């Protein structure tokens, strides 16, 4: 199903499904070739699904759900990835990762300060 003559909603849907397929594939350590073999298509077709270039047929969705051992509604859920990562907002997980990095940097600075302070007191 190439994206010619698709509406904005259809294109967004294809991107969502593609992102979810890619995420599910990667967390299960499957290659595109492995997924393609199970869906009886080429790895190039899987690439197109993951990019959102092509839409996935209902039969392929059913096969993907069976392969990933999930329900088909998970594959089409636009909030699947953030919910799976444990966050509720669209991009909360990015903000959370930035906060963790900032906290780690603060801890490293404090540790360096404490180490320098201990060295200076010993001298």
Tab-separated table of N, CA and C in Angstrom:
chain	number	residue	atom	x	y	z
A	1	UNK	N	0.831	-1.192	0.000
A	1	UNK	CA	0.000	0.000	0.000
A	1	UNK	C	0.874	1.254	0.000
A	2	UNK	N	1.319	1.699	-1.130
A	2	UNK	CA	2.118	2.925	-1.164
A	2	UNK	C	1.300	4.119	-0.686
A	3	UNK	N	1.993	5.178	-0.288
A	3	UNK	CA	1.329	6.344	0.298
A	3	UNK	C	0.827	7.352	-0.729
A	4	UNK	N	0.764	6.989	-1.991
A	4	UNK	CA	0.223	7.920	-2.976
A	4	UNK	C	-1.238	8.186	-2.661
A	5	UNK	N	-1.620	9.421	-2.759
A	5	UNK	CA	-3.012	9.850	-2.548
A	5	UNK	C	-3.523	9.528	-1.142
A	6	UNK	N	-2.683	9.648	-0.165
A	6	UNK	CA	-3.072	9.410	1.226
A	6	UNK	C	-3.362	10.733	1.916
A	7	UNK	N	-4.287	10.696	2.864
A	7	UNK	CA	-4.594	11.895	3.641
A	7	UNK	C	-3.534	12.077	4.716
A	8	UNK	N	-3.536	13.233	5.327
A	8	UNK	CA	-2.597	13.519	6.407
A	8	UNK	C	-2.780	12.526	7.553
A	9	UNK	N	-4.026	12.196	7.857
A	9	UNK	CA	-4.305	11.241	8.935
A	9	UNK	C	-3.753	9.857	8.606
A	10	UNK	N	-3.902	9.441	7.353
A	10	UNK	CA	-3.382	8.132	6.964
A	10	UNK	C	-1.864	8.087	7.043
A	11	UNK	N	-1.221	9.160	6.609
A	11	UNK	CA	0.239	9.223	6.687
A	11	UNK	C	0.711	9.185	8.137
A	12	UNK	N	0.029	9.922	9.013
A	12	UNK	CA	0.383	9.930	10.440
A	12	UNK	C	0.165	8.539	11.044
A	13	UNK	N	-0.915	7.898	10.651
A	13	UNK	CA	-1.202	6.544	11.138
A	13	UNK	C	-0.102	5.583	10.704
A	14	UNK	N	0.309	5.668	9.437
A	14	UNK	CA	1.376	4.791	8.934
A	14	UNK	C	2.681	5.011	9.682
A	15	UNK	N	2.990	6.271	10.025
A	15	UNK	CA	4.211	6.565	10.784
A	15	UNK	C	4.115	5.983	12.198
A	16	UNK	N	2.959	6.115	12.811
A	16	UNK	CA	2.754	5.570	14.160
A	16	UNK	C	2.943	4.061	14.157
A	17	UNK	N	2.283	3.396	13.228
A	17	UNK	CA	2.394	1.936	13.137
A	17	UNK	C	3.835	1.540	12.861
A	18	UNK	N	4.479	2.263	11.967
A	18	UNK	CA	5.880	1.974	11.645
A	18	UNK	C	6.805	2.128	12.840
A	19	UNK	N	6.625	3.209	13.593
A	19	UNK	CA	7.441	3.422	14.796
A	19	UNK	C	7.221	2.303	15.808
A	20	UNK	N	5.968	1.884	15.970
A	20	UNK	CA	5.657	0.826	16.924
A	20	UNK	C	6.253	-0.509	16.484
A	21	UNK	N	6.196	-0.792	15.181
A	21	UNK	CA	6.791	-2.026	14.666
A	21	UNK	C	8.296	-2.019	14.935
A	22	UNK	N	8.931	-0.914	14.615
A	22	UNK	CA	10.382	-0.815	14.813
A	22	UNK	C	10.738	-0.983	16.289
A	23	UNK	N	9.982	-0.325	17.167
A	23	UNK	CA	10.237	-0.413	18.604
A	23	UNK	C	10.080	-1.858	19.084
A	24	UNK	N	8.985	-2.497	18.692
A	24	UNK	CA	8.738	-3.883	19.100
A	24	UNK	C	9.828	-4.811	18.564
A	25	UNK	N	10.230	-4.592	17.338
A	25	UNK	CA	11.269	-5.414	16.730
A	25	UNK	C	12.585	-5.272	17.493
A	26	UNK	N	12.940	-4.031	17.823
A	26	UNK	CA	14.222	-3.793	18.494
A	26	UNK	C	14.240	-4.313	19.930
A	27	UNK	N	13.146	-4.165	20.668
A	27	UNK	CA	13.164	-4.653	22.051
A	27	UNK	C	13.190	-6.176	22.112
A	28	UNK	N	12.810	-6.823	21.008
A	28	UNK	CA	12.877	-8.284	20.948
A	28	UNK	C	14.128	-8.773	20.215
A	29	UNK	N	14.986	-7.820	19.820
A	29	UNK	CA	16.234	-8.152	19.118
A	29	UNK	C	15.992	-8.950	17.840
A	30	UNK	N	14.936	-8.589	17.102
A	30	UNK	CA	14.655	-9.193	15.805
A	30	UNK	C	15.260	-8.316	14.719
A	31	UNK	N	15.753	-8.943	13.677
A	31	UNK	CA	16.211	-8.179	12.518
A	31	UNK	C	15.027	-7.941	11.584
A	32	UNK	N	15.196	-7.007	10.675
A	32	UNK	CA	14.156	-6.783	9.677
A	32	UNK	C	13.974	-8.030	8.826
A	33	UNK	N	15.047	-8.740	8.568
A	33	UNK	CA	14.972	-9.975	7.781
A	33	UNK	C	14.159	-11.041	8.503
A	34	UNK	N	14.347	-11.119	9.806
A	34	UNK	CA	13.584	-12.110	10.588
A	34	UNK	C	12.099	-11.797	10.530
A	35	UNK	N	11.743	-10.527	10.711
A	35	UNK	CA	10.337	-10.127	10.669
A	35	UNK	C	9.784	-10.369	9.264
A	36	UNK	N	10.559	-10.013	8.252
A	36	UNK	CA	10.123	-10.205	6.864
A	36	UNK	C	9.856	-11.676	6.573
A	37	UNK	N	10.730	-12.543	7.052
A	37	UNK	CA	10.561	-13.974	6.828
A	37	UNK	C	9.238	-14.453	7.421
A	38	UNK	N	8.920	-13.989	8.630
A	38	UNK	CA	7.680	-14.408	9.282
A	38	UNK	C	6.438	-13.823	8.604
A	39	UNK	N	6.605	-12.652	7.969
A	39	UNK	CA	5.481	-12.027	7.277
A	39	UNK	C	5.420	-12.407	5.796
A	40	UNK	N	6.400	-13.190	5.365
A	40	UNK	CA	6.473	-13.621	3.971
A	40	UNK	C	6.566	-12.428	3.017
A	41	UNK	N	7.523	-11.546	3.325
A	41	UNK	CA	7.785	-10.394	2.468
A	41	UNK	C	9.285	-10.099	2.518
A	42	UNK	N	9.716	-9.032	1.898
A	42	UNK	CA	11.134	-8.688	1.889
A	42	UNK	C	11.474	-7.779	3.062
A	43	UNK	N	12.770	-7.723	3.409
A	43	UNK	CA	13.178	-6.815	4.478
A	43	UNK	C	12.978	-5.370	4.041
A	44	UNK	N	13.035	-5.114	2.716
A	44	UNK	CA	12.787	-3.761	2.218
A	44	UNK	C	11.358	-3.322	2.534
A	45	UNK	N	10.434	-4.277	2.467
A	45	UNK	CA	9.043	-3.955	2.800
A	45	UNK	C	8.927	-3.604	4.280
A	46	UNK	N	9.656	-4.310	5.129
A	46	UNK	CA	9.651	-4.003	6.564
A	46	UNK	C	10.226	-2.613	6.784
A	47	UNK	N	11.297	-2.267	6.044
A	47	UNK	CA	11.865	-0.918	6.129
A	47	UNK	C	10.808	0.126	5.794
A	48	UNK	N	10.045	-0.124	4.751
A	48	UNK	CA	9.010	0.826	4.328
A	48	UNK	C	7.912	0.937	5.376
A	49	UNK	N	7.541	-0.193	5.990
A	49	UNK	CA	6.558	-0.135	7.074
A	49	UNK	C	7.089	0.714	8.220
A	50	UNK	N	8.334	0.459	8.623
A	50	UNK	CA	8.914	1.166	9.767
A	50	UNK	C	9.076	2.657	9.509
A	51	UNK	N	9.359	3.042	8.287
A	51	UNK	CA	9.482	4.458	7.941
A	51	UNK	C	8.117	5.120	7.778
A	52	UNK	N	7.073	4.302	7.626
A	52	UNK	CA	5.748	4.854	7.375
A	52	UNK	C	5.518	5.133	5.906
A	53	UNK	N	6.435	4.681	5.061
A	53	UNK	CA	6.298	4.892	3.622
A	53	UNK	C	5.145	4.090	3.044
A	54	UNK	N	4.938	2.893	3.592
A	54	UNK	CA	3.836	2.041	3.160
A	54	UNK	C	2.952	1.699	4.345
A	55	UNK	N	1.683	1.560	4.071
A	55	UNK	CA	0.748	1.120	5.100
A	55	UNK	C	0.793	-0.392	5.236
A	56	UNK	N	0.442	-0.883	6.407
A	56	UNK	CA	0.438	-2.317	6.684
A	56	UNK	C	-0.987	-2.832	6.528
A	57	UNK	N	-1.142	-3.911	5.787
A	57	UNK	CA	-2.474	-4.494	5.604
A	57	UNK	C	-2.951	-5.124	6.909
A	58	UNK	N	-4.231	-5.354	7.003
A	58	UNK	CA	-4.791	-5.941	8.223
A	58	UNK	C	-4.265	-7.355	8.446
A	59	UNK	N	-4.037	-8.098	7.372
A	59	UNK	CA	-3.491	-9.448	7.504
A	59	UNK	C	-2.062	-9.395	8.055
A	60	UNK	N	-1.266	-8.445	7.566
A	60	UNK	CA	0.109	-8.294	8.060
A	60	UNK	C	0.105	-7.833	9.521
A	61	UNK	N	-0.836	-6.949	9.876
A	61	UNK	CA	-0.955	-6.526	11.278
A	61	UNK	C	-1.226	-7.728	12.174
A	62	UNK	N	-2.096	-8.596	11.714
A	62	UNK	CA	-2.423	-9.796	12.479
A	62	UNK	C	-1.190	-10.686	12.641
A	63	UNK	N	-0.424	-10.837	11.563
A	63	UNK	CA	0.797	-11.647	11.628
A	63	UNK	C	1.833	-11.005	12.545
A	64	UNK	N	1.962	-9.682	12.492
A	64	UNK	CA	2.898	-8.972	13.376
A	64	UNK	C	2.510	-9.168	14.834
A	65	UNK	N	1.220	-9.046	15.127
A	65	UNK	CA	0.752	-9.224	16.501
A	65	UNK	C	1.090	-10.625	17.004
A	66	UNK	N	0.906	-11.600	16.152
A	66	UNK	CA	1.235	-12.982	16.537
A	66	UNK	C	2.736	-13.133	16.757
A	67	UNK	N	3.534	-12.559	15.857
A	67	UNK	CA	4.992	-12.629	15.982
A	67	UNK	C	5.479	-11.983	17.280
A	68	UNK	N	4.944	-10.795	17.602
A	68	UNK	CA	5.376	-10.061	18.792
A	68	UNK	C	4.616	-10.475	20.054
A	69	UNK	N	3.663	-11.390	19.886
A	69	UNK	CA	2.857	-11.903	20.991
A	69	UNK	C	2.124	-10.792	21.737
A	70	UNK	N	1.446	-9.946	20.959
A	70	UNK	CA	0.651	-8.856	21.509
A	70	UNK	C	-0.657	-8.777	20.737
A	71	UNK	N	-1.548	-7.902	21.178
A	71	UNK	CA	-2.797	-7.674	20.453
A	71	UNK	C	-2.555	-6.656	19.346
A	72	UNK	N	-3.354	-6.727	18.299
A	72	UNK	CA	-3.177	-5.811	17.166
A	72	UNK	C	-3.382	-4.356	17.564
A	73	UNK	N	-4.224	-4.093	18.547
A	73	UNK	CA	-4.468	-2.696	18.935
A	73	UNK	C	-3.228	-2.043	19.535
A	74	UNK	N	-2.299	-2.839	20.046
A	74	UNK	CA	-1.049	-2.289	20.581
A	74	UNK	C	-0.210	-1.707	19.445
A	75	UNK	N	-0.187	-2.399	18.317
A	75	UNK	CA	0.632	-1.966	17.182
A	75	UNK	C	0.147	-0.637	16.616
A	76	UNK	N	-1.139	-0.370	16.719
A	76	UNK	CA	-1.670	0.864	16.131
A	76	UNK	C	-1.845	1.990	17.151
A	77	UNK	N	-1.532	1.730	18.404
A	77	UNK	CA	-1.706	2.725	19.467
A	77	UNK	C	-0.634	3.821	19.373
A	78	UNK	N	-1.033	5.079	19.162
A	78	UNK	CA	-0.046	6.157	19.062
A	78	UNK	C	0.682	6.435	20.379
A	79	UNK	N	0.150	5.967	21.491
A	79	UNK	CA	0.776	6.193	22.795
A	79	UNK	C	1.522	4.972	23.320
A	80	UNK	N	1.658	3.953	22.492
A	80	UNK	CA	2.265	2.708	22.951
A	80	UNK	C	3.690	2.898	23.478
A	81	UNK	N	4.540	3.553	22.710
A	81	UNK	CA	5.952	3.674	23.109
A	81	UNK	C	6.108	4.473	24.408
A	82	UNK	N	5.483	5.666	24.522
A	82	UNK	CA	5.622	6.380	25.805
A	82	UNK	C	5.061	5.582	26.990
A	83	UNK	N	3.923	4.909	26.808
A	83	UNK	CA	3.363	4.123	27.900
A	83	UNK	C	4.269	2.950	28.231
A	84	UNK	N	4.816	2.307	27.229
A	84	UNK	CA	5.681	1.162	27.464
A	84	UNK	C	6.941	1.579	28.208
A	85	UNK	N	7.450	2.763	27.909
A	85	UNK	CA	8.637	3.253	28.598
A	85	UNK	C	8.293	3.763	29.995
A	86	UNK	N	7.000	3.853	30.308
A	86	UNK	CA	6.593	4.230	31.647
A	86	UNK	C	6.261	5.693	31.832
A	87	UNK	N	5.986	6.395	30.754
A	87	UNK	CA	5.656	7.812	30.842
A	87	UNK	C	4.320	8.059	30.170
A	88	UNK	N	3.660	9.145	30.533
A	88	UNK	CA	2.312	9.379	30.047
A	88	UNK	C	2.217	10.385	28.915
A	89	UNK	N	3.057	11.401	28.912
A	89	UNK	CA	2.963	12.431	27.888
A	89	UNK	C	3.649	12.035	26.605
A	90	UNK	N	3.403	12.808	25.555
A	90	UNK	CA	3.974	12.470	24.254
A	90	UNK	C	5.490	12.400	24.295
A	91	UNK	N	6.136	13.376	24.923
A	91	UNK	CA	7.594	13.412	24.932
A	91	UNK	C	8.141	13.446	26.359
A	92	UNK	N	7.362	13.021	27.323
A	92	UNK	CA	7.819	13.017	28.713
A	92	UNK	C	9.120	12.251	28.892
A	93	UNK	N	9.263	11.161	28.173
A	93	UNK	CA	10.445	10.322	28.357
A	93	UNK	C	11.713	11.057	27.968
A	94	UNK	N	11.639	11.963	26.971
A	94	UNK	CA	12.818	12.752	26.606
A	94	UNK	C	13.190	13.698	27.737
A	95	UNK	N	12.195	14.349	28.303
A	95	UNK	CA	12.429	15.260	29.413
A	95	UNK	C	13.003	14.497	30.603
A	96	UNK	N	12.452	13.321	30.867
A	96	UNK	CA	12.918	12.502	31.983
A	96	UNK	C	14.385	12.108	31.798
A	97	UNK	N	14.750	11.702	30.577
A	97	UNK	CA	16.140	11.340	30.313
A	97	UNK	C	17.068	12.537	30.515
A	98	UNK	N	16.622	13.728	30.100
A	98	UNK	CA	17.427	14.939	30.287
A	98	UNK	C	17.601	15.236	31.777
A	99	UNK	N	16.545	15.059	32.553
A	99	UNK	CA	16.618	15.294	33.996
A	99	UNK	C	17.588	14.312	34.664
A	100	UNK	N	17.567	13.070	34.222
A	100	UNK	CA	18.477	12.070	34.782
A	100	UNK	C	19.918	12.452	34.473
A	101	UNK	N	20.181	12.848	33.217
A	101	UNK	CA	21.535	13.259	32.840
A	101	UNK	C	21.992	14.452	33.676
A	102	UNK	N	21.103	15.429	33.867
A	102	UNK	CA	21.444	16.613	34.654
A	102	UNK	C	21.768	16.225	36.095
A	103	UNK	N	20.980	15.332	36.667
A	103	UNK	CA	21.217	14.887	38.040
A	103	UNK	C	22.545	14.136	38.145
A	104	UNK	N	22.856	13.319	37.147
A	104	UNK	CA	24.128	12.592	37.152
A	104	UNK	C	25.304	13.564	37.091
A	105	UNK	N	25.191	14.602	36.273
A	105	UNK	CA	26.255	15.604	36.183
A	105	UNK	C	26.443	16.318	37.517
A	106	UNK	N	25.342	16.650	38.174
A	106	UNK	CA	25.422	17.298	39.486
A	106	UNK	C	26.139	16.396	40.483
A	107	UNK	N	25.796	15.111	40.473
A	107	UNK	CA	26.423	14.167	41.401
A	107	UNK	C	27.920	14.034	41.134
A	108	UNK	N	28.303	14.046	39.851
A	108	UNK	CA	29.722	13.970	39.500
A	108	UNK	C	30.469	15.205	39.989
A	109	UNK	N	29.878	16.383	39.844
A	109	UNK	CA	30.505	17.630	40.297
A	109	UNK	C	30.671	17.616	41.811
A	110	UNK	N	29.641	17.172	42.513
A	110	UNK	CA	29.704	17.091	43.981
A	110	UNK	C	30.797	16.108	44.403
A	111	UNK	N	30.864	14.973	43.715
A	111	UNK	CA	31.880	13.962	44.050
A	111	UNK	C	33.282	14.522	43.836
A	112	UNK	N	33.490	15.198	42.689
A	112	UNK	CA	34.804	15.799	42.413
A	112	UNK	C	35.146	16.838	43.477
A	113	UNK	N	34.182	17.654	43.866
A	113	UNK	CA	34.399	18.672	44.891
A	113	UNK	C	34.800	18.018	46.211
A	114	UNK	N	34.081	16.982	46.591
A	114	UNK	CA	34.372	16.287	47.848
A	114	UNK	C	35.772	15.668	47.817
A	115	UNK	N	36.147	15.089	46.671
A	115	UNK	CA	37.469	14.483	46.557
A	115	UNK	C	38.568	15.538	46.671
A	116	UNK	N	38.375	16.685	46.008
A	116	UNK	CA	39.363	17.767	46.069
A	116	UNK	C	39.435	18.333	47.491
A	117	UNK	N	38.305	18.448	48.122
A	117	UNK	CA	38.241	18.976	49.494
A	117	UNK	C	39.003	18.038	50.438
A	118	UNK	N	38.848	16.739	50.264
A	118	UNK	CA	39.557	15.768	51.102
A	118	UNK	C	41.057	15.805	50.863
A	119	UNK	N	41.468	15.981	49.610
A	119	UNK	CA	42.900	16.055	49.283
A	119	UNK	C	43.507	17.292	49.900
A	120	UNK	N	42.823	18.429	49.817
A	120	UNK	CA	43.326	19.692	50.373
A	120	UNK	C	43.439	19.653	51.901
A	121	UNK	N	42.501	18.960	52.551
A	121	UNK	CA	42.551	18.860	54.011
A	121	UNK	C	43.695	17.973	54.485
A	122	UNK	N	44.075	16.995	53.678
A	122	UNK	CA	45.154	16.067	54.043
A	122	UNK	C	46.521	16.742	53.888
A	123	UNK	N	46.617	17.718	52.993
A	123	UNK	CA	47.907	18.351	52.704
A	123	UNK	C	48.314	19.343	53.724
